[in-house]
PDB file of N, CA, C and O in Angstrom:
ATOM      1  N   LEU U   1       7.083  -3.218  -6.824  1.00 94.00           N
ATOM      2  CA  LEU U   1       5.697  -3.294  -7.231  1.00 94.00           C
ATOM      3  C   LEU U   1       5.018  -1.986  -6.828  1.00 94.00           C
ATOM      4  O   LEU U   1       5.178  -1.526  -5.703  1.00 94.00           O
ATOM      5  N   THR U   2       4.304  -1.390  -7.746  1.00 95.00           N
ATOM      6  CA  THR U   2       3.555  -0.175  -7.453  1.00 95.00           C
ATOM      7  C   THR U   2       2.066  -0.477  -7.551  1.00 95.00           C
ATOM      8  O   THR U   2       1.624  -1.118  -8.499  1.00 95.00           O
ATOM      9  N   ALA U   3       1.319  -0.039  -6.538  1.00 95.00           N
ATOM     10  CA  ALA U   3      -0.128  -0.244  -6.516  1.00 95.00           C
ATOM     11  C   ALA U   3      -0.809   1.105  -6.341  1.00 95.00           C
ATOM     12  O   ALA U   3      -0.294   1.987  -5.647  1.00 95.00           O
ATOM     13  N   THR U   4      -1.963   1.257  -6.968  1.00 95.00           N
ATOM     14  CA  THR U   4      -2.731   2.494  -6.848  1.00 95.00           C
ATOM     15  C   THR U   4      -4.162   2.169  -6.451  1.00 95.00           C
ATOM     16  O   THR U   4      -4.795   1.288  -7.031  1.00 95.00           O
ATOM     17  N   TRP U   5      -4.639   2.879  -5.435  1.00 94.00           N
ATOM     18  CA  TRP U   5      -6.037   2.813  -5.030  1.00 94.00           C
ATOM     19  C   TRP U   5      -6.673   4.104  -5.504  1.00 94.00           C
ATOM     20  O   TRP U   5      -6.172   5.191  -5.237  1.00 94.00           O
ATOM     21  N   GLU U   6      -7.789   4.004  -6.203  1.00 93.00           N
ATOM     22  CA  GLU U   6      -8.400   5.183  -6.810  1.00 93.00           C
ATOM     23  C   GLU U   6      -9.698   5.578  -6.107  1.00 93.00           C
ATOM     24  O   GLU U   6     -10.437   4.725  -5.616  1.00 93.00           O
ATOM     25  N   ARG U   7      -9.944   6.889  -6.112  1.00 94.00           N
ATOM     26  CA  ARG U   7     -11.168   7.490  -5.574  1.00 94.00           C
ATOM     27  C   ARG U   7     -11.486   7.008  -4.155  1.00 94.00           C
ATOM     28  O   ARG U   7     -12.601   6.620  -3.849  1.00 94.00           O
ATOM     29  N   LEU U   8     -10.484   7.079  -3.285  1.00 95.00           N
ATOM     30  CA  LEU U   8     -10.682   6.697  -1.888  1.00 95.00           C
ATOM     31  C   LEU U   8     -11.429   7.795  -1.142  1.00 95.00           C
ATOM     32  O   LEU U   8     -11.248   8.982  -1.415  1.00 95.00           O
ATOM     33  N   THR U   9     -12.228   7.383  -0.174  1.00 94.00           N
ATOM     34  CA  THR U   9     -12.834   8.342   0.739  1.00 94.00           C
ATOM     35  C   THR U   9     -11.763   8.745   1.750  1.00 94.00           C
ATOM     36  O   THR U   9     -10.753   8.047   1.905  1.00 94.00           O
ATOM     37  N   PRO U  10     -11.970   9.837   2.473  1.00 93.00           N
ATOM     38  CA  PRO U  10     -10.993  10.209   3.500  1.00 93.00           C
ATOM     39  C   PRO U  10     -10.765   9.094   4.527  1.00 93.00           C
ATOM     40  O   PRO U  10      -9.636   8.881   4.964  1.00 93.00           O
ATOM     41  N   ASP U  11     -11.810   8.384   4.904  1.00 96.00           N
ATOM     42  CA  ASP U  11     -11.660   7.286   5.868  1.00 96.00           C
ATOM     43  C   ASP U  11     -10.840   6.141   5.298  1.00 96.00           C
ATOM     44  O   ASP U  11      -9.978   5.580   5.975  1.00 96.00           O
ATOM     45  N   GLU U  12     -11.100   5.762   4.049  1.00 96.00           N
ATOM     46  CA  GLU U  12     -10.337   4.688   3.409  1.00 96.00           C
ATOM     47  C   GLU U  12      -8.868   5.073   3.287  1.00 96.00           C
ATOM     48  O   GLU U  12      -7.977   4.274   3.564  1.00 96.00           O
ATOM     49  N   LEU U  13      -8.627   6.305   2.874  1.00 95.00           N
ATOM     50  CA  LEU U  13      -7.270   6.808   2.737  1.00 95.00           C
ATOM     51  C   LEU U  13      -6.535   6.748   4.073  1.00 95.00           C
ATOM     52  O   LEU U  13      -5.398   6.281   4.152  1.00 95.00           O
ATOM     53  N   SER U  14      -7.199   7.176   5.115  1.00 96.00           N
ATOM     54  CA  SER U  14      -6.600   7.190   6.444  1.00 96.00           C
ATOM     55  C   SER U  14      -6.202   5.790   6.906  1.00 96.00           C
ATOM     56  O   SER U  14      -5.114   5.603   7.460  1.00 96.00           O
ATOM     57  N   VAL U  15      -7.046   4.805   6.671  1.00 96.00           N
ATOM     58  CA  VAL U  15      -6.750   3.427   7.089  1.00 96.00           C
ATOM     59  C   VAL U  15      -5.476   2.928   6.406  1.00 96.00           C
ATOM     60  O   VAL U  15      -4.578   2.380   7.053  1.00 96.00           O
ATOM     61  N   ILE U  16      -5.382   3.118   5.103  1.00 96.00           N
ATOM     62  CA  ILE U  16      -4.216   2.630   4.354  1.00 96.00           C
ATOM     63  C   ILE U  16      -2.957   3.402   4.749  1.00 96.00           C
ATOM     64  O   ILE U  16      -1.913   2.810   5.037  1.00 96.00           O
ATOM     65  N   GLU U  17      -3.041   4.728   4.764  1.00 96.00           N
ATOM     66  CA  GLU U  17      -1.865   5.535   5.118  1.00 96.00           C
ATOM     67  C   GLU U  17      -1.391   5.257   6.535  1.00 96.00           C
ATOM     68  O   GLU U  17      -0.189   5.133   6.779  1.00 96.00           O
ATOM     69  N   ASP U  18      -2.314   5.173   7.470  1.00 96.00           N
ATOM     70  CA  ASP U  18      -1.935   4.916   8.862  1.00 96.00           C
ATOM     71  C   ASP U  18      -1.222   3.575   9.000  1.00 96.00           C
ATOM     72  O   ASP U  18      -0.230   3.459   9.721  1.00 96.00           O
ATOM     73  N   PHE U  19      -1.729   2.559   8.307  1.00 96.00           N
ATOM     74  CA  PHE U  19      -1.113   1.234   8.350  1.00 96.00           C
ATOM     75  C   PHE U  19       0.317   1.293   7.814  1.00 96.00           C
ATOM     76  O   PHE U  19       1.255   0.787   8.437  1.00 96.00           O
ATOM     77  N   ILE U  20       0.498   1.918   6.666  1.00 95.00           N
ATOM     78  CA  ILE U  20       1.820   1.982   6.044  1.00 95.00           C
ATOM     79  C   ILE U  20       2.777   2.839   6.877  1.00 95.00           C
ATOM     80  O   ILE U  20       3.917   2.448   7.140  1.00 95.00           O
ATOM     81  N   ARG U  21       2.336   3.977   7.310  1.00 95.00           N
ATOM     82  CA  ARG U  21       3.212   4.883   8.085  1.00 95.00           C
ATOM     83  C   ARG U  21       3.608   4.294   9.434  1.00 95.00           C
ATOM     84  O   ARG U  21       4.713   4.547   9.924  1.00 95.00           O
ATOM     85  N   ALA U  22       2.720   3.520  10.041  1.00 96.00           N
ATOM     86  CA  ALA U  22       3.027   2.911  11.341  1.00 96.00           C
ATOM     87  C   ALA U  22       4.220   1.963  11.249  1.00 96.00           C
ATOM     88  O   ALA U  22       4.926   1.746  12.232  1.00 96.00           O
ATOM     89  N   ARG U  23       4.468   1.418  10.065  1.00 95.00           N
ATOM     90  CA  ARG U  23       5.581   0.491   9.868  1.00 95.00           C
ATOM     91  C   ARG U  23       6.870   1.197   9.465  1.00 95.00           C
ATOM     92  O   ARG U  23       7.923   0.583   9.377  1.00 95.00           O
ATOM     93  N   ARG U  24       6.797   2.494   9.205  1.00 93.00           N
ATOM     94  CA  ARG U  24       7.953   3.365   8.955  1.00 93.00           C
ATOM     95  C   ARG U  24       8.904   2.850   7.879  1.00 93.00           C
ATOM     96  O   ARG U  24      10.102   3.108   7.922  1.00 93.00           O
ATOM     97  N   GLY U  25       8.378   2.093   6.928  1.00 92.00           N
ATOM     98  CA  GLY U  25       9.201   1.613   5.824  1.00 92.00           C
ATOM     99  C   GLY U  25      10.186   0.519   6.195  1.00 92.00           C
ATOM    100  O   GLY U  25      11.014   0.132   5.385  1.00 92.00           O
ATOM    101  N   ALA U  26      10.097   0.008   7.432  1.00 93.00           N
ATOM    102  CA  ALA U  26      11.059  -0.994   7.886  1.00 93.00           C
ATOM    103  C   ALA U  26      10.401  -2.302   8.318  1.00 93.00           C
ATOM    104  O   ALA U  26      10.969  -3.366   8.146  1.00 93.00           O
ATOM    105  N   GLU U  27       9.224  -2.202   8.895  1.00 96.00           N
ATOM    106  CA  GLU U  27       8.538  -3.407   9.379  1.00 96.00           C
ATOM    107  C   GLU U  27       7.748  -4.033   8.229  1.00 96.00           C
ATOM    108  O   GLU U  27       6.913  -3.388   7.608  1.00 96.00           O
ATOM    109  N   SER U  28       8.019  -5.309   7.973  1.00 96.00           N
ATOM    110  CA  SER U  28       7.326  -5.978   6.871  1.00 96.00           C
ATOM    111  C   SER U  28       5.920  -6.402   7.297  1.00 96.00           C
ATOM    112  O   SER U  28       5.606  -6.512   8.481  1.00 96.00           O
ATOM    113  N   PHE U  29       5.095  -6.633   6.295  1.00 96.00           N
ATOM    114  CA  PHE U  29       3.716  -7.076   6.525  1.00 96.00           C
ATOM    115  C   PHE U  29       3.306  -7.988   5.375  1.00 96.00           C
ATOM    116  O   PHE U  29       3.886  -7.962   4.293  1.00 96.00           O
ATOM    117  N   TRP U  30       2.313  -8.816   5.635  1.00 96.00           N
ATOM    118  CA  TRP U  30       1.783  -9.716   4.615  1.00 96.00           C
ATOM    119  C   TRP U  30       0.719  -8.986   3.815  1.00 96.00           C
ATOM    120  O   TRP U  30      -0.164  -8.338   4.384  1.00 96.00           O
ATOM    121  N   TRP U  31       0.807  -9.097   2.489  1.00 95.00           N
ATOM    122  CA  TRP U  31      -0.174  -8.469   1.602  1.00 95.00           C
ATOM    123  C   TRP U  31      -0.273  -9.284   0.325  1.00 95.00           C
ATOM    124  O   TRP U  31       0.726  -9.806  -0.172  1.00 95.00           O
ATOM    125  N   GLN U  32      -1.475  -9.423  -0.164  1.00 95.00           N
ATOM    126  CA  GLN U  32      -1.720 -10.136  -1.416  1.00 95.00           C
ATOM    127  C   GLN U  32      -2.093  -9.136  -2.491  1.00 95.00           C
ATOM    128  O   GLN U  32      -3.209  -8.604  -2.494  1.00 95.00           O
ATOM    129  N   PRO U  33      -1.183  -8.851  -3.410  1.00 92.00           N
ATOM    130  CA  PRO U  33      -1.492  -7.903  -4.482  1.00 92.00           C
ATOM    131  C   PRO U  33      -2.635  -8.414  -5.358  1.00 92.00           C
ATOM    132  O   PRO U  33      -2.816  -9.636  -5.498  1.00 92.00           O
ATOM    133  N   PRO U  34      -3.396  -7.519  -5.936  1.00 89.00           N
ATOM    134  CA  PRO U  34      -4.468  -7.936  -6.845  1.00 89.00           C
ATOM    135  C   PRO U  34      -3.919  -8.839  -7.946  1.00 89.00           C
ATOM    136  O   PRO U  34      -2.870  -8.564  -8.522  1.00 89.00           O
ATOM    137  N   GLY U  35      -4.611  -9.952  -8.193  1.00 91.00           N
ATOM    138  CA  GLY U  35      -4.208 -10.890  -9.230  1.00 91.00           C
ATOM    139  C   GLY U  35      -3.260 -11.973  -8.764  1.00 91.00           C
ATOM    140  O   GLY U  35      -3.051 -12.953  -9.463  1.00 91.00           O
ATOM    141  N   ASP U  36      -2.643 -11.799  -7.576  1.00 94.00           N
ATOM    142  CA  ASP U  36      -1.779 -12.851  -7.034  1.00 94.00           C
ATOM    143  C   ASP U  36      -2.633 -13.916  -6.357  1.00 94.00           C
ATOM    144  O   ASP U  36      -3.762 -13.656  -5.939  1.00 94.00           O
ATOM    145  N   HIS U  37      -2.045 -15.110  -6.197  1.00 96.00           N
ATOM    146  CA  HIS U  37      -2.790 -16.217  -5.613  1.00 96.00           C
ATOM    147  C   HIS U  37      -2.485 -16.437  -4.141  1.00 96.00           C
ATOM    148  O   HIS U  37      -3.137 -17.256  -3.494  1.00 96.00           O
ATOM    149  N   TYR U  38      -1.503 -15.731  -3.613  1.00 95.00           N
ATOM    150  CA  TYR U  38      -1.151 -15.893  -2.204  1.00 95.00           C
ATOM    151  C   TYR U  38      -0.479 -14.611  -1.702  1.00 95.00           C
ATOM    152  O   TYR U  38       0.112 -13.864  -2.480  1.00 95.00           O
ATOM    153  N   PRO U  39      -0.556 -14.362  -0.393  1.00 96.00           N
ATOM    154  CA  PRO U  39       0.098 -13.173   0.164  1.00 96.00           C
ATOM    155  C   PRO U  39       1.612 -13.372   0.259  1.00 96.00           C
ATOM    156  O   PRO U  39       2.099 -14.503   0.366  1.00 96.00           O
ATOM    157  N   ARG U  40       2.325 -12.252   0.207  1.00 96.00           N
ATOM    158  CA  ARG U  40       3.772 -12.243   0.370  1.00 96.00           C
ATOM    159  C   ARG U  40       4.138 -11.126   1.334  1.00 96.00           C
ATOM    160  O   ARG U  40       3.325 -10.263   1.632  1.00 96.00           O
ATOM    161  N   ARG U  41       5.386 -11.148   1.816  1.00 97.00           N
ATOM    162  CA  ARG U  41       5.840 -10.123   2.764  1.00 97.00           C
ATOM    163  C   ARG U  41       6.415  -8.935   2.008  1.00 97.00           C
ATOM    164  O   ARG U  41       7.195  -9.091   1.074  1.00 97.00           O
ATOM    165  N   TRP U  42       6.047  -7.741   2.481  1.00 97.00           N
ATOM    166  CA  TRP U  42       6.449  -6.496   1.817  1.00 97.00           C
ATOM    167  C   TRP U  42       6.840  -5.447   2.844  1.00 97.00           C
ATOM    168  O   TRP U  42       6.410  -5.498   3.996  1.00 97.00           O
ATOM    169  N   ILE U  43       7.593  -4.465   2.367  1.00 97.00           N
ATOM    170  CA  ILE U  43       7.735  -3.187   3.062  1.00 97.00           C
ATOM    171  C   ILE U  43       7.308  -2.103   2.077  1.00 97.00           C
ATOM    172  O   ILE U  43       7.305  -2.329   0.865  1.00 97.00           O
ATOM    173  N   CYS U  44       6.933  -0.963   2.604  1.00 96.00           N
ATOM    174  CA  CYS U  44       6.534   0.159   1.753  1.00 96.00           C
ATOM    175  C   CYS U  44       7.231   1.406   2.274  1.00 96.00           C
ATOM    176  O   CYS U  44       7.016   1.809   3.413  1.00 96.00           O
ATOM    177  N   ARG U  45       8.053   1.996   1.430  1.00 93.00           N
ATOM    178  CA  ARG U  45       8.805   3.195   1.818  1.00 93.00           C
ATOM    179  C   ARG U  45       8.309   4.448   1.125  1.00 93.00           C
ATOM    180  O   ARG U  45       8.769   5.544   1.434  1.00 93.00           O
ATOM    181  N   LYS U  46       7.402   4.289   0.168  1.00 95.00           N
ATOM    182  CA  LYS U  46       6.971   5.471  -0.590  1.00 95.00           C
ATOM    183  C   LYS U  46       5.469   5.415  -0.849  1.00 95.00           C
ATOM    184  O   LYS U  46       4.951   4.437  -1.388  1.00 95.00           O
ATOM    185  N   ILE U  47       4.780   6.469  -0.440  1.00 96.00           N
ATOM    186  CA  ILE U  47       3.360   6.627  -0.753  1.00 96.00           C
ATOM    187  C   ILE U  47       3.141   8.043  -1.266  1.00 96.00           C
ATOM    188  O   ILE U  47       3.857   8.974  -0.886  1.00 96.00           O
ATOM    189  N   LYS U  48       2.154   8.184  -2.133  1.00 96.00           N
ATOM    190  CA  LYS U  48       1.873   9.501  -2.702  1.00 96.00           C
ATOM    191  C   LYS U  48       0.372   9.650  -2.923  1.00 96.00           C
ATOM    192  O   LYS U  48      -0.269   8.775  -3.496  1.00 96.00           O
ATOM    193  N   ARG U  49      -0.155  10.774  -2.487  1.00 95.00           N
ATOM    194  CA  ARG U  49      -1.570  11.120  -2.705  1.00 95.00           C
ATOM    195  C   ARG U  49      -1.702  12.004  -3.934  1.00 95.00           C
ATOM    196  O   ARG U  49      -0.867  12.875  -4.164  1.00 95.00           O
ATOM    197  N   THR U  50      -2.782  11.795  -4.670  1.00 95.00           N
ATOM    198  CA  THR U  50      -3.155  12.723  -5.730  1.00 95.00           C
ATOM    199  C   THR U  50      -4.665  12.865  -5.703  1.00 95.00           C
ATOM    200  O   THR U  50      -5.383  11.937  -5.325  1.00 95.00           O
ATOM    201  N   ARG U  51      -5.134  14.016  -6.094  1.00 92.00           N
ATOM    202  CA  ARG U  51      -6.576  14.248  -6.119  1.00 92.00           C
ATOM    203  C   ARG U  51      -7.167  13.530  -7.328  1.00 92.00           C
ATOM    204  O   ARG U  51      -6.665  13.636  -8.440  1.00 92.00           O
ATOM    205  N   ALA U  52      -8.252  12.788  -7.096  1.00 85.00           N
ATOM    206  CA  ALA U  52      -8.933  12.082  -8.185  1.00 85.00           C
ATOM    207  C   ALA U  52      -9.668  13.092  -9.059  1.00 85.00           C
ATOM    208  O   ALA U  52     -10.094  14.145  -8.584  1.00 85.00           O
ATOM    209  N   SER U  53      -9.831  12.773 -10.326  1.00 81.00           N
ATOM    210  CA  SER U  53     -10.466  13.707 -11.252  1.00 81.00           C
ATOM    211  C   SER U  53     -11.941  13.927 -10.923  1.00 81.00           C
ATOM    212  O   SER U  53     -12.460  15.011 -11.121  1.00 81.00           O
ATOM    213  N   ASN U  54     -12.617  12.913 -10.438  1.00 78.00           N
ATOM    214  CA  ASN U  54     -14.041  13.055 -10.102  1.00 78.00           C
ATOM    215  C   ASN U  54     -14.200  13.380  -8.623  1.00 78.00           C
ATOM    216  O   ASN U  54     -14.417  14.513  -8.256  1.00 78.00           O
ATOM    217  N   ASN U  55     -14.090  12.369  -7.800  1.00 84.00           N
ATOM    218  CA  ASN U  55     -14.224  12.524  -6.350  1.00 84.00           C
ATOM    219  C   ASN U  55     -13.164  11.692  -5.671  1.00 84.00           C
ATOM    220  O   ASN U  55     -12.681  10.719  -6.206  1.00 84.00           O
ATOM    221  N   GLY U  56     -12.831  12.076  -4.471  1.00 90.00           N
ATOM    222  CA  GLY U  56     -11.926  11.267  -3.678  1.00 90.00           C
ATOM    223  C   GLY U  56     -10.464  11.557  -3.947  1.00 90.00           C
ATOM    224  O   GLY U  56     -10.100  12.524  -4.604  1.00 90.00           O
ATOM    225  N   ILE U  57      -9.641  10.661  -3.423  1.00 95.00           N
ATOM    226  CA  ILE U  57      -8.198  10.814  -3.484  1.00 95.00           C
ATOM    227  C   ILE U  57      -7.602   9.498  -3.973  1.00 95.00           C
ATOM    228  O   ILE U  57      -8.036   8.423  -3.566  1.00 95.00           O
ATOM    229  N   ASN U  58      -6.593   9.595  -4.834  1.00 96.00           N
ATOM    230  CA  ASN U  58      -5.864   8.414  -5.271  1.00 96.00           C
ATOM    231  C   ASN U  58      -4.626   8.266  -4.402  1.00 96.00           C
ATOM    232  O   ASN U  58      -4.011   9.264  -4.009  1.00 96.00           O
ATOM    233  N   LEU U  59      -4.267   7.041  -4.107  1.00 97.00           N
ATOM    234  CA  LEU U  59      -3.064   6.765  -3.327  1.00 97.00           C
ATOM    235  C   LEU U  59      -2.223   5.756  -4.091  1.00 97.00           C
ATOM    236  O   LEU U  59      -2.722   4.699  -4.490  1.00 97.00           O
ATOM    237  N   THR U  60      -0.953   6.093  -4.308  1.00 97.00           N
ATOM    238  CA  THR U  60      -0.026   5.190  -4.964  1.00 97.00           C
ATOM    239  C   THR U  60       1.052   4.811  -3.958  1.00 97.00           C
ATOM    240  O   THR U  60       1.590   5.670  -3.260  1.00 97.00           O
ATOM    241  N   ALA U  61       1.337   3.519  -3.877  1.00 96.00           N
ATOM    242  CA  ALA U  61       2.345   3.014  -2.946  1.00 96.00           C
ATOM    243  C   ALA U  61       3.317   2.116  -3.693  1.00 96.00           C
ATOM    244  O   ALA U  61       2.916   1.352  -4.569  1.00 96.00           O
ATOM    245  N   THR U  62       4.582   2.230  -3.336  1.00 97.00           N
ATOM    246  CA  THR U  62       5.620   1.391  -3.925  1.00 97.00           C
ATOM    247  C   THR U  62       6.070   0.379  -2.879  1.00 97.00           C
ATOM    248  O   THR U  62       6.504   0.765  -1.780  1.00 97.00           O
ATOM    249  N   PHE U  63       5.959  -0.893  -3.228  1.00 96.00           N
ATOM    250  CA  PHE U  63       6.260  -1.984  -2.309  1.00 96.00           C
ATOM    251  C   PHE U  63       7.534  -2.703  -2.734  1.00 96.00           C
ATOM    252  O   PHE U  63       7.810  -2.845  -3.923  1.00 96.00           O
ATOM    253  N   ILE U  64       8.288  -3.160  -1.756  1.00 97.00           N
ATOM    254  CA  ILE U  64       9.478  -3.981  -1.972  1.00 97.00           C
ATOM    255  C   ILE U  64       9.244  -5.309  -1.266  1.00 97.00           C
ATOM    256  O   ILE U  64       8.972  -5.335  -0.066  1.00 97.00           O
ATOM    257  N   GLU U  65       9.371  -6.403  -2.022  1.00 96.00           N
ATOM    258  CA  GLU U  65       9.146  -7.717  -1.424  1.00 96.00           C
ATOM    259  C   GLU U  65      10.322  -8.075  -0.494  1.00 96.00           C
ATOM    260  O   GLU U  65      11.469  -7.790  -0.797  1.00 96.00           O
ATOM    261  N   VAL U  66       9.974  -8.700   0.632  1.00 96.00           N
ATOM    262  CA  VAL U  66      10.962  -9.088   1.642  1.00 96.00           C
ATOM    263  C   VAL U  66      11.104 -10.600   1.604  1.00 96.00           C
ATOM    264  O   VAL U  66      10.098 -11.320   1.689  1.00 96.00           O
ATOM    265  N   PHE U  67      12.334 -11.083   1.500  1.00 93.00           N
ATOM    266  CA  PHE U  67      12.570 -12.520   1.414  1.00 93.00           C
ATOM    267  C   PHE U  67      13.227 -13.097   2.664  1.00 93.00           C
ATOM    268  O   PHE U  67      13.133 -14.287   2.907  1.00 93.00           O
ATOM    269  N   ASP U  68      13.903 -12.266   3.452  1.00 80.00           N
ATOM    270  CA  ASP U  68      14.584 -12.793   4.644  1.00 80.00           C
ATOM    271  C   ASP U  68      13.646 -12.826   5.835  1.00 80.00           C
ATOM    272  O   ASP U  68      12.621 -12.176   5.859  1.00 80.00           O
ATOM    273  N   ALA U  69      14.017 -13.595   6.832  1.00 59.00           N
ATOM    274  CA  ALA U  69      13.197 -13.722   8.047  1.00 59.00           C
ATOM    275  C   ALA U  69      13.479 -12.607   8.933  1.00 59.00           C
ATOM    276  O   ALA U  69      13.161 -11.823   9.500  1.00 59.00           O
TER     277      ALA U  69
END
């Protein structure tokens, strides 16, 4: 699953990146993707920043769902 947050402020970007990087692509976390009805466990091994066309920064993250305990 790939998710993109658009036109983030530096503070918003920092919160998301810090959370993902702290887990180093190995520690799973609960997250509810937009449009889903319940949270599921994920890991994230890939994030990418791009400059937004107007203001801010876009962040794209690729998530892998975790099924084992």
